[in-house]
Coordinates of C-alpha atoms and ligand atoms in Angstrom, one line a residue:
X22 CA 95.4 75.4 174.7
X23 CA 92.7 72.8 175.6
X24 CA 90.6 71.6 172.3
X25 CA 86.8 73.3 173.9
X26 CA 88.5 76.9 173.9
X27 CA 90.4 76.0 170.0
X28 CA 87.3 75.3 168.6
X29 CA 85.4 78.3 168.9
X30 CA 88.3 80.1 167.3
X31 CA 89.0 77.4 164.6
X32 CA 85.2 77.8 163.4
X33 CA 85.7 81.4 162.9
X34 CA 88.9 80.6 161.0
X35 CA 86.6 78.3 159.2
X36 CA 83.9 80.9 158.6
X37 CA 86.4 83.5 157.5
X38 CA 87.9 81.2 155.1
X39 CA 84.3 80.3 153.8
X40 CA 84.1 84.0 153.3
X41 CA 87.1 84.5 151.6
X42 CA 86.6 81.3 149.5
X43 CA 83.2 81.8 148.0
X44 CA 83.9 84.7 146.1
X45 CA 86.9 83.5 144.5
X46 CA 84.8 80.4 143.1
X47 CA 82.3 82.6 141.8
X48 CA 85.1 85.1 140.2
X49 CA 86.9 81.8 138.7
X50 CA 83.4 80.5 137.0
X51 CA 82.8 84.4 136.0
X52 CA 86.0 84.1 134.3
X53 CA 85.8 80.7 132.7
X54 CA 82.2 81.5 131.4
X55 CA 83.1 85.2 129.7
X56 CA 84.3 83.4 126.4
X57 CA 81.1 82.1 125.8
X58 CA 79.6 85.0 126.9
X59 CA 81.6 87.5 124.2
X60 CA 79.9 86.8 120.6
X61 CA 82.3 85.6 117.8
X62 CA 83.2 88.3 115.6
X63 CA 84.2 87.2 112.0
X64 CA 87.2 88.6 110.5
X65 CA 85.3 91.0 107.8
X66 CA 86.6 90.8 103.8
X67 CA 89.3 93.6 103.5
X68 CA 91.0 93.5 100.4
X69 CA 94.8 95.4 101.5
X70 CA 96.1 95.2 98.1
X71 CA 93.4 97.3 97.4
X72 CA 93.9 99.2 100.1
X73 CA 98.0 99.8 99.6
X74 CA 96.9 100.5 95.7
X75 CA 95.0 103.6 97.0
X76 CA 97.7 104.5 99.1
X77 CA 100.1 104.5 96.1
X78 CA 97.8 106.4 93.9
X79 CA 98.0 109.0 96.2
X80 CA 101.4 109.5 96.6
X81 CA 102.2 109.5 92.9
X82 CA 100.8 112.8 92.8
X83 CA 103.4 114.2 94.6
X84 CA 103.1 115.8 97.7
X85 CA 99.4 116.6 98.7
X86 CA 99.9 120.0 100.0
X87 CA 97.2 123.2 100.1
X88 CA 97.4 125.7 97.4
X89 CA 99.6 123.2 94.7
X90 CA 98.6 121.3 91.8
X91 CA 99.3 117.8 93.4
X92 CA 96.9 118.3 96.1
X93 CA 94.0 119.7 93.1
X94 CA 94.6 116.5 91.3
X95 CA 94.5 114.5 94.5
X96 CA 90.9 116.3 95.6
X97 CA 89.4 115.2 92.0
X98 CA 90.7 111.1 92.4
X99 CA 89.3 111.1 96.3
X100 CA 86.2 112.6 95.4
X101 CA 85.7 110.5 92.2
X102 CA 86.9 107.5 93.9
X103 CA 83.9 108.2 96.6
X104 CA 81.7 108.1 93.9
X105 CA 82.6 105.1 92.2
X106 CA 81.7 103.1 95.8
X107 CA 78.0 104.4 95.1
X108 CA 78.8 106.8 98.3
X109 CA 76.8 110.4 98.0
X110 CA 79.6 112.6 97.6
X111 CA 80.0 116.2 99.5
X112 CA 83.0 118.6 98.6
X113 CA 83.3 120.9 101.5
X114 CA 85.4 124.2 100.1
X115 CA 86.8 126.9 102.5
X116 CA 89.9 129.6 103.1
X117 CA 91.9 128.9 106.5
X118 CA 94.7 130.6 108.0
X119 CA 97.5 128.8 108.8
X120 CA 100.2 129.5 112.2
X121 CA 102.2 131.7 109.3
X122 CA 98.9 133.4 107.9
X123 CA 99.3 132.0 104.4
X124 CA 95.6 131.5 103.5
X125 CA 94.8 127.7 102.9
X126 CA 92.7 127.1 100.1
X127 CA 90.7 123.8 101.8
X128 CA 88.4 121.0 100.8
X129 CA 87.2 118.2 103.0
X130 CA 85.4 115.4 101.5
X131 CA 82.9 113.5 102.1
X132 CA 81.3 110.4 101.4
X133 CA 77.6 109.2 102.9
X134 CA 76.9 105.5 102.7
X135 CA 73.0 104.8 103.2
X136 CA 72.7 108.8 104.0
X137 CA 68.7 108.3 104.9
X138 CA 69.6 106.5 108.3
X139 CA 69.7 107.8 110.9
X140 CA 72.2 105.2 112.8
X141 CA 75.6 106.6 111.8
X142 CA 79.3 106.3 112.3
X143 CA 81.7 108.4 111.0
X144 CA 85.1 107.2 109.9
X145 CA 87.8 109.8 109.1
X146 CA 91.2 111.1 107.9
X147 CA 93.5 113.9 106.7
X148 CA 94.0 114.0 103.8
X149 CA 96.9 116.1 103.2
X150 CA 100.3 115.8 103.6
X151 CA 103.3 117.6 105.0
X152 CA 104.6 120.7 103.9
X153 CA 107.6 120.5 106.0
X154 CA 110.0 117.7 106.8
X155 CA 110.8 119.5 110.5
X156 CA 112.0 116.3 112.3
X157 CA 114.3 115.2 109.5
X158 CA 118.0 116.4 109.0
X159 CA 117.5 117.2 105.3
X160 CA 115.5 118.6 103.2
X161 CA 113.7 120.5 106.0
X162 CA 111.4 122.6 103.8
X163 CA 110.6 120.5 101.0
X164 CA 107.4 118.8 101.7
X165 CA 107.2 115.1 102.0
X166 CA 105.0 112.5 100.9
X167 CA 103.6 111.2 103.8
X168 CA 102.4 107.8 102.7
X169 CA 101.9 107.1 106.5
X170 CA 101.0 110.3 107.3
X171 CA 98.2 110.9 105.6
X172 CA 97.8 108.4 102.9
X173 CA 97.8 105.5 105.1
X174 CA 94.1 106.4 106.7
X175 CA 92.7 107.5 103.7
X176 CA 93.7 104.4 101.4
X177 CA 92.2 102.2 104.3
X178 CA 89.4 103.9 104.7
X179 CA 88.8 103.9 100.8
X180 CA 88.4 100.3 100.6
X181 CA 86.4 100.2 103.5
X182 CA 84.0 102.3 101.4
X183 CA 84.4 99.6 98.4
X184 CA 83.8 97.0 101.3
X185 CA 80.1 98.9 101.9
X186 CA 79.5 98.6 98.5
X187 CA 80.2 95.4 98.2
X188 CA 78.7 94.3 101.8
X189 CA 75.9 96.5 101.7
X190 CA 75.7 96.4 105.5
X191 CA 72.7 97.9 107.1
X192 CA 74.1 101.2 108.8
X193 CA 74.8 104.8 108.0
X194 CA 78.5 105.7 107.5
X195 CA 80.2 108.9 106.5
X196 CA 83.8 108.7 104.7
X197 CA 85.5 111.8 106.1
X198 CA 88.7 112.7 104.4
X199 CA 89.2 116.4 106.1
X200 CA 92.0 118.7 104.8
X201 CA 94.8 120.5 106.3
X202 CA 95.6 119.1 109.3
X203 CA 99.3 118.8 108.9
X204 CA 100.5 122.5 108.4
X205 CA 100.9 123.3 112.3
X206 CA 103.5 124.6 113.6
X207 CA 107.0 123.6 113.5
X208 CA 107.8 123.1 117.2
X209 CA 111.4 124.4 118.2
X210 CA 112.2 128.1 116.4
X211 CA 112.0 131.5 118.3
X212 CA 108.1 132.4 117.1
X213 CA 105.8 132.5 119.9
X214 CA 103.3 129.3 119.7
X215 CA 100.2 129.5 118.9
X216 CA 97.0 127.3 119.9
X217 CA 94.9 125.4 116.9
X218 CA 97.4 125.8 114.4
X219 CA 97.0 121.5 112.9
X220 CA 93.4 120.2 112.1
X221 CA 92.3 123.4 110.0
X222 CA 90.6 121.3 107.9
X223 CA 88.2 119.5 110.8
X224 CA 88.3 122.2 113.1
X225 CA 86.5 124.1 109.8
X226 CA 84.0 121.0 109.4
X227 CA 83.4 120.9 112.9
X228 CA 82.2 124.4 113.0
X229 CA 79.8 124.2 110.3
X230 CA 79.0 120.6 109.3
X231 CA 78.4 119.8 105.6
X232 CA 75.0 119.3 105.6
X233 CA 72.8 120.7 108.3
X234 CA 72.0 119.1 112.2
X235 CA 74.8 116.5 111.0
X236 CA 75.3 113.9 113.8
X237 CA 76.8 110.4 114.2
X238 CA 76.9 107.9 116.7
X239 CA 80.4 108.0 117.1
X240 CA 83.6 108.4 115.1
X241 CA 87.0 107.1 114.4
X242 CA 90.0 108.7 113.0
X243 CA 92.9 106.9 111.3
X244 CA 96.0 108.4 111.2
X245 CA 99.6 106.6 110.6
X246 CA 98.2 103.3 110.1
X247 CA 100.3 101.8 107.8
X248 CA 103.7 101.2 108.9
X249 CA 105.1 97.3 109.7
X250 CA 104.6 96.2 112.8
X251 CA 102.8 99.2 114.0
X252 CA 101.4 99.6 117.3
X253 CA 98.3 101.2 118.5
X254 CA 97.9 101.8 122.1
X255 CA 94.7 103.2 123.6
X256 CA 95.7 106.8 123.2
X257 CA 94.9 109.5 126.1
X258 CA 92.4 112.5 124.4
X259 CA 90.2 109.1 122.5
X260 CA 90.3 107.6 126.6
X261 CA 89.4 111.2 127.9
X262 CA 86.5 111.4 125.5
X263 CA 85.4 107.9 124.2
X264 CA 86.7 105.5 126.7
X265 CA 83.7 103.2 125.3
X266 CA 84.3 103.6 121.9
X267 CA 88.2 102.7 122.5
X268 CA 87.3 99.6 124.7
X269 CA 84.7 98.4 121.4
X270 CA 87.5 98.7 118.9
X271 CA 90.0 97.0 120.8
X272 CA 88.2 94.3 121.6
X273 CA 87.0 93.6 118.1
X274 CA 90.6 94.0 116.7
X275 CA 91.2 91.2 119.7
X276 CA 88.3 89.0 118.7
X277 CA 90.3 88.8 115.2
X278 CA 92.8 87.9 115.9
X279 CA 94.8 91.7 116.5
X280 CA 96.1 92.4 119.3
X281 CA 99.5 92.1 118.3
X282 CA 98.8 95.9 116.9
X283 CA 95.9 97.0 119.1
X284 CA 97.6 96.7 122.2
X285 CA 96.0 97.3 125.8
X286 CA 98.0 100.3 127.1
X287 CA 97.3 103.8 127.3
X288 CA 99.7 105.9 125.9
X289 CA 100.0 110.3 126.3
X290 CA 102.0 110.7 122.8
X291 CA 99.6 112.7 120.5
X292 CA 99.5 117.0 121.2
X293 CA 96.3 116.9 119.5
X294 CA 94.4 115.6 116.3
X295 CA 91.4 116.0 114.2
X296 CA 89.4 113.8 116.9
X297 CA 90.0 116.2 119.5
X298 CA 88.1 119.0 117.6
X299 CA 85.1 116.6 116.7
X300 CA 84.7 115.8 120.5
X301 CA 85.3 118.9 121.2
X302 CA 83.2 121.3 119.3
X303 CA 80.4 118.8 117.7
X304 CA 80.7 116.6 120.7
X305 CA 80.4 113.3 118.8
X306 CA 82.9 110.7 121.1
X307 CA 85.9 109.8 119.3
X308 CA 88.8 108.2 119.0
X309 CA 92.0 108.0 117.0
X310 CA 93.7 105.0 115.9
X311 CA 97.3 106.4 115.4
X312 CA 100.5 104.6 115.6
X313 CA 102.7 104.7 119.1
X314 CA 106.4 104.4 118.9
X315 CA 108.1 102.7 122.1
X316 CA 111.5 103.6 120.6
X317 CA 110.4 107.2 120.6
X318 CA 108.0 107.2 123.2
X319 CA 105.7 109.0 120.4
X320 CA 105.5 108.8 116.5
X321 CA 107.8 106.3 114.0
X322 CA 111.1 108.0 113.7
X323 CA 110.1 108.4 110.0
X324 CA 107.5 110.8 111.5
X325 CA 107.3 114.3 109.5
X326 CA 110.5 113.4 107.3
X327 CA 111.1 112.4 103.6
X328 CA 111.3 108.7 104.8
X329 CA 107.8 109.0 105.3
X330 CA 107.3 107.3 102.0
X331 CA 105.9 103.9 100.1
X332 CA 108.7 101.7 101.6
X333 CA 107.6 101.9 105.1
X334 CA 103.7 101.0 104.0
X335 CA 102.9 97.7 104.9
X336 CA 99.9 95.5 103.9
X337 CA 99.6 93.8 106.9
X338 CA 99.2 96.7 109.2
X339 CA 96.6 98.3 106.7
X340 CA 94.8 95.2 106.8
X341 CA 94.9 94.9 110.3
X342 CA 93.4 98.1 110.9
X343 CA 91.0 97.7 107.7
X344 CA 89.8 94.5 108.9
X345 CA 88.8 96.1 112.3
X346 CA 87.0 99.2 111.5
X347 CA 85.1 97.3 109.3
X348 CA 84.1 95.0 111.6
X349 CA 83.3 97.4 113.8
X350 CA 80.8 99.0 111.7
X351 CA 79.7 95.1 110.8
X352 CA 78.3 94.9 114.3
X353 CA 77.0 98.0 114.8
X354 CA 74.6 97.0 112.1
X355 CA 73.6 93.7 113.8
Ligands
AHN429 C1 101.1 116.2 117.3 O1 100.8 115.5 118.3 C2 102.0 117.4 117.3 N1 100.6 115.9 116.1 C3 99.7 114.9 116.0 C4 98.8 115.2 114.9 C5 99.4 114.7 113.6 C6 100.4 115.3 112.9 N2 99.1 113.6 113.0 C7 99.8 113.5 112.0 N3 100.6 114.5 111.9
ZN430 ZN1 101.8 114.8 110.4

């Protein structure tokens, strides 16, 4: 081919490649510049020995189960504990049925930090434990003492609420401990399931708020958040609901220096928890921080058995997650 009928095609070559060329520049400086874009987050005072102490305290009253002694005694120490953070304390009481119609005697509880704002987030977790240990060989019917299941949230988020009091950061937040969540049904068995049998206790709350016209911003539920090396993927019903709210959290817990625990993939492994119900029925977006399990494509193997206990708490994990709700709610006051 003769060079005058080349060029015409080599200068559209050249133009295409122009094309092509310019918006990859532009993407590569986009990219480069984002860091200095994205604000430093400071990795927030979050005191886990603190926070593994509460969890302790909690399962040395035995298993926290409705209608027994352990779980009266524990409803006085969450309440008081509440209290002692300067928090303005609510004691929500109620009767529930559960799948196997024993009537539930409930409490959630509450605590409001700076309850005049109205810029809230609400921070939650169940509060009770197990009355079953159905995924375990032995032992099936004694209850267990869920130190990860159940105690794990609520000793995190109780030195969070120390952490207020201490920070005195310039934002409404409501402690939400809610009963009853883990007396659903034992899957397997030849009784017909039925829907709504877990999250009594916030399914209740989310019917009739504690205090009239409640709302927050948005909320975050912590549930199994203590186990070593846990892992906390971007679960499906928090990425149906509160994509936004996942995609804050996870980026804080990165900007801290977590994302060996907040890890960037979505994972289908939770039937449903007390988030579901708040976005659900009170429609405040929500998401739930809950531990994911490659091994068992779900929960920790100790999941809803007696090795549920103190020895799989670790304060690294609860400090983890501590550190990054807190910061969270750090920047929200900004
Ligand atoms: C299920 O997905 C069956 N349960 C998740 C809710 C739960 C139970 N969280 C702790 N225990
Ligand atoms: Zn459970």
């Amino acid at each position: 081919m003769k060079i005058n009928r080349l060029l015409p095609i080599l200068g559209f070559v050249a133009i295409l490649a122009a094309c092509e060329s310019e918006p990859k520049e532009q993407k590569q400086t986009k990219k480069q510049a984002a860091p200095k874009e994205k604000k430093s987050i400071a990795k927030p005072t979050f005191n886990a020995d603190s926070a593994y102490h509460f969890v302790e305290k909690q399962v040395s009253f035995g298993p926290r189960v409705p209608n027994t002694e352990a779980h009266k005694k524990t409803a006085v120490y969450l309440g008081s504990k509440l209290e002692d953070f300067g928090l303005k304390v609510y004691r929500q009481k109620g009767v529930v049925t559960a799948f196997d119609d024993t009537k539930l005697n409930i409490v959630n509880i509450i605590g409001e930090y700076r309850p005049e704002l109205k810029n809230r987030i609400m921070l939650f977790a169940h509060w009770d434990s197990r009355p079953f240990a159905d995924n375990g060989k032995k032992d099936r019917y004694k209850p267990i003492d869920g130190a990860n299941d159940g105690a794990s949230g609520v000793g995190v988020l109780l030195e969070v609420a120390r952490q207020l009091q201490a920070q005195q950061p310039e934002i409404g937040v409501d402690i939400m401990f809610f009963d009853a969540e883990d007396y659903g049904q034992p899957s397997g068995g030849m009784m017909k399931r039925k829907a709504g049998t877990w999250c009594l206790g916030s399914q209740f709350w989310a019917r009739q708020t504690h205090r009239a016209n409640y709302t927050a911003n948005f909320g975050i539920l912590l549930d199994m958040v203590g186990a070593a090396n846990a892992k906390f993927t971007k679960e499906a019903i928090s990425m149906y609901y509160a994509p936004h709210i996942v995609d804050k959290v996870w980026n804080v817990a990165a900007a801290i220096g977590h994302s060996d625990h907040f890890v960037f993939q979505q994972t289908t492994h939770v039937g449903e928890d007390d988030h579901l119900y708040i976005n659900k029925i009170r429609r405040i977006p929500s998401i739930d921080i809950i531990q994911y399990d490659a091994s068992t494509g779900a929960f920790a193997p100790h999941w809803h058995t007696h090795d549920d206990n103190l020895s799989v708490i670790d304060k690294e994990t609860l400090a983890a997650v501590g550190e990054t709700v807190l910061a969270v709610v750090l920047e929200e006051a900004k």
